[in-house]
């Protein structure tokens, strides 16, 4: 007896079918890396700073100088300076708007490029099945949680490394800050901040690319199906193969019975003589060409010949014509032009035989 390893039908070893992918997408399960979006936003912010940084620098310097020139003696002075603080905040915010807008638009664009047009409310609905202490502990120590923990640590290291490189590059200048002009101090700090942002963006790109491929790998693995899943999906959407086969067999049987009922109405049956049989009907008043009303091979051909003999339908042996008609002309179709000459000769012969009989 052949042994079947049932474990193969339980393991998820098969690639997801298109229908399974579609269902996952409807449920909001997609391959998406938030780090790619963040990296794109950071790079966009760096580029936007190159074009709009002058306005932001000027607004920050003027606001700082204005604050330093104002003295505060207590809460009353602070309340009196509240309009001034709001004005300064508005100035800085207006300078930040172009940078933030560019960063936001690029981030949204990259996010859309990853996901495409998708709207679903299933991700917003509460999943009470996830409210479980055991499942929560399992998720806490899962491989994905470990990866996210490593990613968070790497991000902190990136920020630290970028800050160190930026500060180290300006270390020689920072030593002289105690005797430098305030304008120079402010410019050096702004330059260091921009350098930190640039280094973080560049390093984040490498992290984002690694996360992108990891998310794609994890998504594909989560969509894998077992052989049993594939079989069940096929049954659910395409029907049981056994039932479909029985339906096809029944349909062929009905078509065969209908075809045999038309053989007595045929004008001639052209045979091979035993392998092929094609029954033709022709009415010059209503048909532009003879019509194939029945055809078959082997057992079906034998049955067509028996019915033809029983109803006195002429049988003509023409091996090449019978084979051509069977292969080129479908049931209920009309004889094509390239075969009409040979069929016309057979019909003329049949009509001569009928006239002699009369």
Short mmCIF file of C-alpha atoms in Angstrom, two decimals:
data_model
loop_
_atom_site.label_atom_id
_atom_site.label_comp_id
_atom_site.label_asym_id
_atom_site.label_seq_id
_atom_site.Cartn_x
_atom_site.Cartn_y
_atom_site.Cartn_z
CA UNK A 1 0.00 0.00 0.00
CA UNK A 2 1.28 3.47 -0.88
CA UNK A 3 1.98 5.62 2.18
CA UNK A 4 0.85 9.25 2.14
CA UNK A 5 2.58 11.79 4.36
CA UNK A 6 -0.36 13.78 5.72
CA UNK A 7 2.03 16.26 7.32
CA UNK A 8 2.76 17.65 3.87
CA UNK A 9 -0.89 18.73 3.61
CA UNK A 10 -0.69 20.60 6.94
CA UNK A 11 2.60 22.44 6.43
CA UNK A 12 2.35 25.81 4.72
CA UNK A 13 4.73 25.17 1.85
CA UNK A 14 2.73 26.54 -1.10
CA UNK A 15 2.89 30.05 -2.49
CA UNK A 16 -0.26 32.09 -1.97
CA UNK A 17 -2.81 31.96 -4.75
CA UNK A 18 -3.99 35.21 -6.39
CA UNK A 19 -7.36 34.86 -4.68
CA UNK A 20 -5.71 34.40 -1.26
CA UNK A 21 -3.60 37.52 -1.87
CA UNK A 22 -6.72 39.47 -2.79
CA UNK A 23 -8.49 38.40 0.39
CA UNK A 24 -5.47 39.35 2.49
CA UNK A 25 -5.39 42.77 0.85
CA UNK A 26 -9.08 43.30 1.58
CA UNK A 27 -8.32 42.51 5.22
CA UNK A 28 -5.57 45.14 5.24
CA UNK A 29 -2.71 42.63 5.27
CA UNK A 30 -0.08 44.13 3.01
CA UNK A 31 3.70 44.28 2.73
CA UNK A 32 4.64 47.72 3.97
CA UNK A 33 7.77 49.15 5.62
CA UNK A 34 7.22 52.23 7.76
CA UNK A 35 10.99 52.75 7.80
CA UNK A 36 10.98 53.31 4.04
CA UNK A 37 8.40 56.06 4.48
CA UNK A 38 10.39 57.60 7.34
CA UNK A 39 13.63 57.48 5.35
CA UNK A 40 11.96 59.15 2.37
CA UNK A 41 10.54 61.87 4.63
CA UNK A 42 13.97 62.50 6.18
CA UNK A 43 15.65 62.75 2.79
CA UNK A 44 12.90 65.10 1.63
CA UNK A 45 13.41 67.23 4.74
CA UNK A 46 17.16 67.45 4.04
CA UNK A 47 16.51 68.51 0.44
CA UNK A 48 13.87 71.01 1.55
CA UNK A 49 16.32 72.47 4.09
CA UNK A 50 18.76 73.08 1.25
CA UNK A 51 16.19 75.27 -0.51
CA UNK A 52 14.22 76.76 2.41
CA UNK A 53 16.77 76.52 5.22
CA UNK A 54 17.80 80.15 4.79
CA UNK A 55 14.36 81.40 5.80
CA UNK A 56 14.25 79.04 8.78
CA UNK A 57 17.76 80.04 9.90
CA UNK A 58 16.89 83.73 9.64
CA UNK A 59 13.66 83.26 11.60
CA UNK A 60 15.41 81.27 14.34
CA UNK A 61 18.25 83.75 14.66
CA UNK A 62 15.96 86.78 14.77
CA UNK A 63 13.70 85.08 17.31
CA UNK A 64 16.64 84.06 19.49
CA UNK A 65 18.16 87.51 19.35
CA UNK A 66 14.81 89.08 20.21
CA UNK A 67 14.33 86.77 23.19
CA UNK A 68 17.85 87.38 24.47
CA UNK A 69 17.32 91.13 24.21
CA UNK A 70 14.18 90.90 26.35
CA UNK A 71 14.61 90.52 30.08
CA UNK A 72 12.13 88.76 32.32
CA UNK A 73 11.75 89.76 35.96
CA UNK A 74 8.90 87.43 36.96
CA UNK A 75 5.58 85.97 36.05
CA UNK A 76 4.12 89.37 35.28
CA UNK A 77 6.83 90.05 32.72
CA UNK A 78 6.26 86.58 31.23
CA UNK A 79 2.54 87.22 30.86
CA UNK A 80 3.27 90.54 29.23
CA UNK A 81 5.64 88.85 26.78
CA UNK A 82 3.14 86.14 25.82
CA UNK A 83 2.08 87.98 22.62
CA UNK A 84 5.76 88.26 21.73
CA UNK A 85 6.28 84.53 22.23
CA UNK A 86 3.25 83.72 20.13
CA UNK A 87 4.51 85.99 17.36
CA UNK A 88 7.92 84.31 17.45
CA UNK A 89 6.30 80.89 17.36
CA UNK A 90 4.20 81.89 14.38
CA UNK A 91 7.27 83.17 12.53
CA UNK A 92 9.20 79.94 13.12
CA UNK A 93 6.20 77.83 12.18
CA UNK A 94 5.67 79.70 8.92
CA UNK A 95 9.33 79.04 8.04
CA UNK A 96 8.91 75.36 8.87
CA UNK A 97 5.75 74.89 6.80
CA UNK A 98 7.49 74.46 3.39
CA UNK A 99 9.94 71.92 4.84
CA UNK A 100 7.25 70.00 6.67
CA UNK A 101 4.97 70.07 3.62
CA UNK A 102 7.64 68.64 1.32
CA UNK A 103 8.53 65.96 3.87
CA UNK A 104 4.85 65.05 4.39
CA UNK A 105 4.03 64.88 0.69
CA UNK A 106 7.05 62.71 -0.11
CA UNK A 107 6.25 60.43 2.83
CA UNK A 108 2.63 60.04 1.71
CA UNK A 109 3.74 59.41 -1.87
CA UNK A 110 6.19 56.68 -0.87
CA UNK A 111 3.61 55.12 1.43
CA UNK A 112 1.06 55.08 -1.39
CA UNK A 113 3.64 53.58 -3.76
CA UNK A 114 4.14 50.68 -1.34
CA UNK A 115 0.45 50.00 -0.74
CA UNK A 116 -1.37 51.32 -3.78
CA UNK A 117 -5.07 52.24 -3.73
CA UNK A 118 -6.45 50.50 -0.66
CA UNK A 119 -9.30 51.34 1.69
CA UNK A 120 -10.45 48.97 4.40
CA UNK A 121 -12.10 49.39 7.77
CA UNK A 122 -11.21 45.91 9.04
CA UNK A 123 -7.92 47.13 10.48
CA UNK A 124 -9.84 49.73 12.50
CA UNK A 125 -12.24 47.22 14.04
CA UNK A 126 -11.30 45.76 17.45
CA UNK A 127 -9.97 42.22 17.41
CA UNK A 128 -11.16 40.65 20.64
CA UNK A 129 -9.23 37.51 19.82
CA UNK A 130 -6.03 39.41 20.47
CA UNK A 131 -7.13 40.29 24.02
CA UNK A 132 -5.39 37.36 25.64
CA UNK A 133 -2.58 37.23 28.17
CA UNK A 134 -1.04 34.14 26.65
CA UNK A 135 -1.19 35.47 23.08
CA UNK A 136 0.14 38.81 24.30
CA UNK A 137 3.12 37.11 25.92
CA UNK A 138 3.62 35.10 22.75
CA UNK A 139 3.68 38.25 20.63
CA UNK A 140 6.04 39.89 23.14
CA UNK A 141 8.66 37.19 22.62
CA UNK A 142 7.93 36.48 18.96
CA UNK A 143 10.51 36.77 16.20
CA UNK A 144 8.83 39.93 14.89
CA UNK A 145 9.02 41.57 18.32
CA UNK A 146 12.71 40.72 18.52
CA UNK A 147 13.27 42.22 15.08
CA UNK A 148 11.42 45.40 16.07
CA UNK A 149 13.52 45.61 19.25
CA UNK A 150 16.71 45.28 17.23
CA UNK A 151 15.46 47.92 14.79
CA UNK A 152 14.76 50.35 17.63
CA UNK A 153 18.25 49.79 19.03
CA UNK A 154 19.77 50.32 15.60
CA UNK A 155 17.83 53.55 15.17
CA UNK A 156 19.19 54.87 18.47
CA UNK A 157 22.68 53.88 17.40
CA UNK A 158 22.20 55.66 14.08
CA UNK A 159 21.11 58.87 15.77
CA UNK A 160 24.00 58.60 18.21
CA UNK A 161 26.51 57.87 15.46
CA UNK A 162 25.21 60.73 13.32
CA UNK A 163 25.38 63.14 16.26
CA UNK A 164 28.91 62.03 17.09
CA UNK A 165 30.10 62.44 13.49
CA UNK A 166 28.55 65.89 13.22
CA UNK A 167 29.95 67.08 16.56
CA UNK A 168 33.34 65.51 15.89
CA UNK A 169 33.54 67.32 12.57
CA UNK A 170 32.95 70.66 14.30
CA UNK A 171 34.92 69.90 17.48
CA UNK A 172 37.77 72.22 16.62
CA UNK A 173 35.39 75.11 16.11
CA UNK A 174 33.36 74.34 19.22
CA UNK A 175 36.44 74.72 21.39
CA UNK A 176 36.52 78.41 20.48
CA UNK A 177 32.80 79.02 21.13
CA UNK A 178 33.37 80.73 24.47
CA UNK A 179 35.08 83.64 22.69
CA UNK A 180 33.10 83.56 19.46
CA UNK A 181 30.47 85.97 18.25
CA UNK A 182 26.87 84.86 19.00
CA UNK A 183 26.09 84.90 15.30
CA UNK A 184 28.92 82.45 14.66
CA UNK A 185 27.83 80.26 17.58
CA UNK A 186 24.28 80.11 16.26
CA UNK A 187 25.49 79.37 12.71
CA UNK A 188 27.72 76.56 13.95
CA UNK A 189 24.89 74.99 15.95
CA UNK A 190 22.54 75.22 12.96
CA UNK A 191 25.16 73.68 10.72
CA UNK A 192 25.73 70.81 13.18
CA UNK A 193 21.97 70.19 13.40
CA UNK A 194 21.69 70.06 9.60
CA UNK A 195 24.66 67.69 9.40
CA UNK A 196 23.11 65.41 12.02
CA UNK A 197 19.86 65.33 10.03
CA UNK A 198 21.78 64.54 6.83
CA UNK A 199 23.77 61.70 8.43
CA UNK A 200 20.66 60.25 10.04
CA UNK A 201 18.82 60.33 6.69
CA UNK A 202 21.68 58.61 4.85
CA UNK A 203 22.10 55.92 7.49
CA UNK A 204 18.34 55.47 7.72
CA UNK A 205 18.16 54.69 4.01
CA UNK A 206 20.29 51.56 4.54
CA UNK A 207 18.10 50.50 7.46
CA UNK A 208 14.94 51.17 5.45
CA UNK A 209 16.10 49.05 2.51
CA UNK A 210 16.91 46.13 4.80
CA UNK A 211 13.53 46.49 6.53
CA UNK A 212 11.75 46.68 3.17
CA UNK A 213 13.12 43.31 2.04
CA UNK A 214 12.49 41.82 5.48
CA UNK A 215 8.85 42.96 5.45
CA UNK A 216 8.37 41.51 1.98
CA UNK A 217 9.89 38.21 3.09
CA UNK A 218 7.74 38.08 6.22
CA UNK A 219 4.61 38.97 4.27
CA UNK A 220 5.20 36.25 1.69
CA UNK A 221 5.85 33.73 4.44
CA UNK A 222 2.68 34.74 6.30
CA UNK A 223 0.62 34.19 3.15
CA UNK A 224 1.90 30.68 2.49
CA UNK A 225 -0.75 28.01 2.23
CA UNK A 226 -0.79 24.31 2.89
CA UNK A 227 -1.70 21.86 0.15
CA UNK A 228 -4.99 21.34 1.95
CA UNK A 229 -5.66 25.11 1.94
CA UNK A 230 -5.10 25.26 -1.81
CA UNK A 231 -7.39 22.28 -2.36
CA UNK A 232 -10.12 23.72 -0.12
CA UNK A 233 -9.95 27.09 -1.88
CA UNK A 234 -10.27 25.39 -5.24
CA UNK A 235 -13.33 23.50 -4.02
CA UNK A 236 -14.88 26.61 -2.49
CA UNK A 237 -14.57 28.84 -5.54
CA UNK A 238 -14.33 26.44 -8.46
CA UNK A 239 -16.42 23.55 -7.18
CA UNK A 240 -15.62 19.97 -6.27
CA UNK A 241 -13.60 18.36 -9.13
CA UNK A 242 -15.62 15.13 -8.82
CA UNK A 243 -18.92 17.00 -9.13
CA UNK A 244 -17.59 19.09 -12.00
CA UNK A 245 -16.49 15.94 -13.83
CA UNK A 246 -19.91 14.33 -13.37
CA UNK A 247 -21.58 17.51 -14.65
CA UNK A 248 -19.35 17.50 -17.74
CA UNK A 249 -20.05 13.82 -18.33
CA UNK A 250 -23.79 14.41 -18.04
CA UNK A 251 -23.56 17.37 -20.41
CA UNK A 252 -21.65 15.28 -22.95
CA UNK A 253 -24.23 12.50 -22.64
CA UNK A 254 -27.08 14.95 -23.29
CA UNK A 255 -25.24 16.42 -26.27
CA UNK A 256 -24.56 12.91 -27.61
CA UNK A 257 -28.25 11.94 -27.35
CA UNK A 258 -29.31 15.15 -29.09
CA UNK A 259 -26.74 14.51 -31.81
CA UNK A 260 -27.96 10.96 -32.39
CA UNK A 261 -31.53 12.23 -32.71
CA UNK A 262 -30.44 14.39 -35.67
CA UNK A 263 -28.75 11.56 -37.61
CA UNK A 264 -32.04 10.35 -39.19
CA UNK A 265 -32.51 13.86 -40.62
CA UNK A 266 -29.08 13.86 -42.31
CA UNK A 267 -28.66 13.63 -46.08
CA UNK A 268 -25.45 11.62 -45.95
CA UNK A 269 -22.95 10.07 -43.52
CA UNK A 270 -19.33 10.22 -44.62
CA UNK A 271 -17.10 7.56 -43.04
CA UNK A 272 -13.43 6.56 -42.78
CA UNK A 273 -14.95 3.78 -42.92
CA UNK A 274 -14.81 2.60 -39.28
CA UNK A 275 -12.80 5.20 -37.38
CA UNK A 276 -14.62 8.43 -38.35
CA UNK A 277 -18.24 9.20 -39.14
CA UNK A 278 -19.68 12.65 -40.00
CA UNK A 279 -23.38 13.24 -40.74
CA UNK A 280 -24.25 16.15 -43.04
CA UNK A 281 -27.55 17.90 -43.71
CA UNK A 282 -28.16 20.31 -46.58
CA UNK A 283 -31.18 22.33 -47.69
CA UNK A 284 -30.44 24.54 -50.65
CA UNK A 285 -33.36 26.85 -49.80
CA UNK A 286 -32.32 27.66 -46.23
CA UNK A 287 -28.60 26.83 -46.01
CA UNK A 288 -25.63 28.45 -47.70
CA UNK A 289 -23.52 25.33 -47.04
CA UNK A 290 -23.99 21.77 -45.70
CA UNK A 291 -24.15 21.51 -41.91
CA UNK A 292 -22.49 18.95 -39.63
CA UNK A 293 -25.31 17.56 -37.47
CA UNK A 294 -23.36 14.65 -35.93
CA UNK A 295 -19.80 13.38 -35.81
CA UNK A 296 -17.74 10.95 -33.80
CA UNK A 297 -14.91 8.42 -33.66
CA UNK A 298 -14.77 4.73 -32.83
CA UNK A 299 -17.82 3.78 -30.72
CA UNK A 300 -19.70 7.01 -31.49
CA UNK A 301 -18.93 6.58 -35.19
CA UNK A 302 -20.26 3.02 -35.04
CA UNK A 303 -23.49 4.23 -33.41
CA UNK A 304 -23.94 6.94 -36.08
CA UNK A 305 -23.58 4.32 -38.82
CA UNK A 306 -26.12 2.02 -37.14
CA UNK A 307 -28.70 4.81 -36.86
CA UNK A 308 -28.04 5.85 -40.46
CA UNK A 309 -28.61 2.27 -41.70
CA UNK A 310 -31.76 1.96 -39.63
CA UNK A 311 -33.23 5.13 -41.19
CA UNK A 312 -31.94 4.59 -44.74
CA UNK A 313 -29.49 7.50 -44.62
CA UNK A 314 -26.83 7.01 -47.34
CA UNK A 315 -23.34 6.14 -46.11
CA UNK A 316 -20.39 7.16 -48.31
CA UNK A 317 -16.82 6.09 -47.63
CA UNK A 318 -14.28 8.90 -48.15
CA UNK A 319 -11.34 8.60 -45.78
CA UNK A 320 -9.59 12.00 -46.30
CA UNK A 321 -12.87 13.94 -46.41
CA UNK A 322 -14.24 12.24 -43.27
CA UNK A 323 -11.03 12.99 -41.37
CA UNK A 324 -10.95 16.61 -42.55
CA UNK A 325 -14.59 17.23 -41.68
CA UNK A 326 -14.14 15.76 -38.20
CA UNK A 327 -11.01 17.79 -37.45
CA UNK A 328 -11.94 21.12 -39.07
CA UNK A 329 -15.69 21.50 -38.57
CA UNK A 330 -17.35 21.73 -35.17
CA UNK A 331 -20.73 20.22 -34.42
CA UNK A 332 -23.61 22.34 -35.84
CA UNK A 333 -21.16 24.40 -37.93
CA UNK A 334 -21.26 24.67 -41.70
CA UNK A 335 -18.75 23.16 -44.10
CA UNK A 336 -16.00 25.69 -44.92
CA UNK A 337 -15.21 26.79 -48.46
CA UNK A 338 -12.07 24.63 -48.80
CA UNK A 339 -14.14 21.46 -48.29
CA UNK A 340 -17.30 22.51 -50.09
CA UNK A 341 -16.17 21.10 -53.47
CA UNK A 342 -15.49 17.60 -52.12
CA UNK A 343 -18.75 17.62 -50.13
CA UNK A 344 -20.69 18.81 -53.17
CA UNK A 345 -19.41 15.79 -55.16
CA UNK A 346 -20.60 13.44 -52.38
CA UNK A 347 -24.02 15.10 -52.24
CA UNK A 348 -24.35 14.98 -56.01
CA UNK A 349 -23.58 11.27 -55.90
CA UNK A 350 -26.22 10.77 -53.18
CA UNK A 351 -28.82 12.71 -55.13
CA UNK A 352 -28.15 10.58 -58.27
CA UNK A 353 -28.67 7.44 -56.20
CA UNK A 354 -32.00 8.79 -54.92
CA UNK A 355 -33.16 9.69 -58.40
CA UNK A 356 -32.35 6.19 -59.64
CA UNK A 357 -34.27 4.70 -56.73
CA UNK A 358 -37.29 6.77 -57.68
#
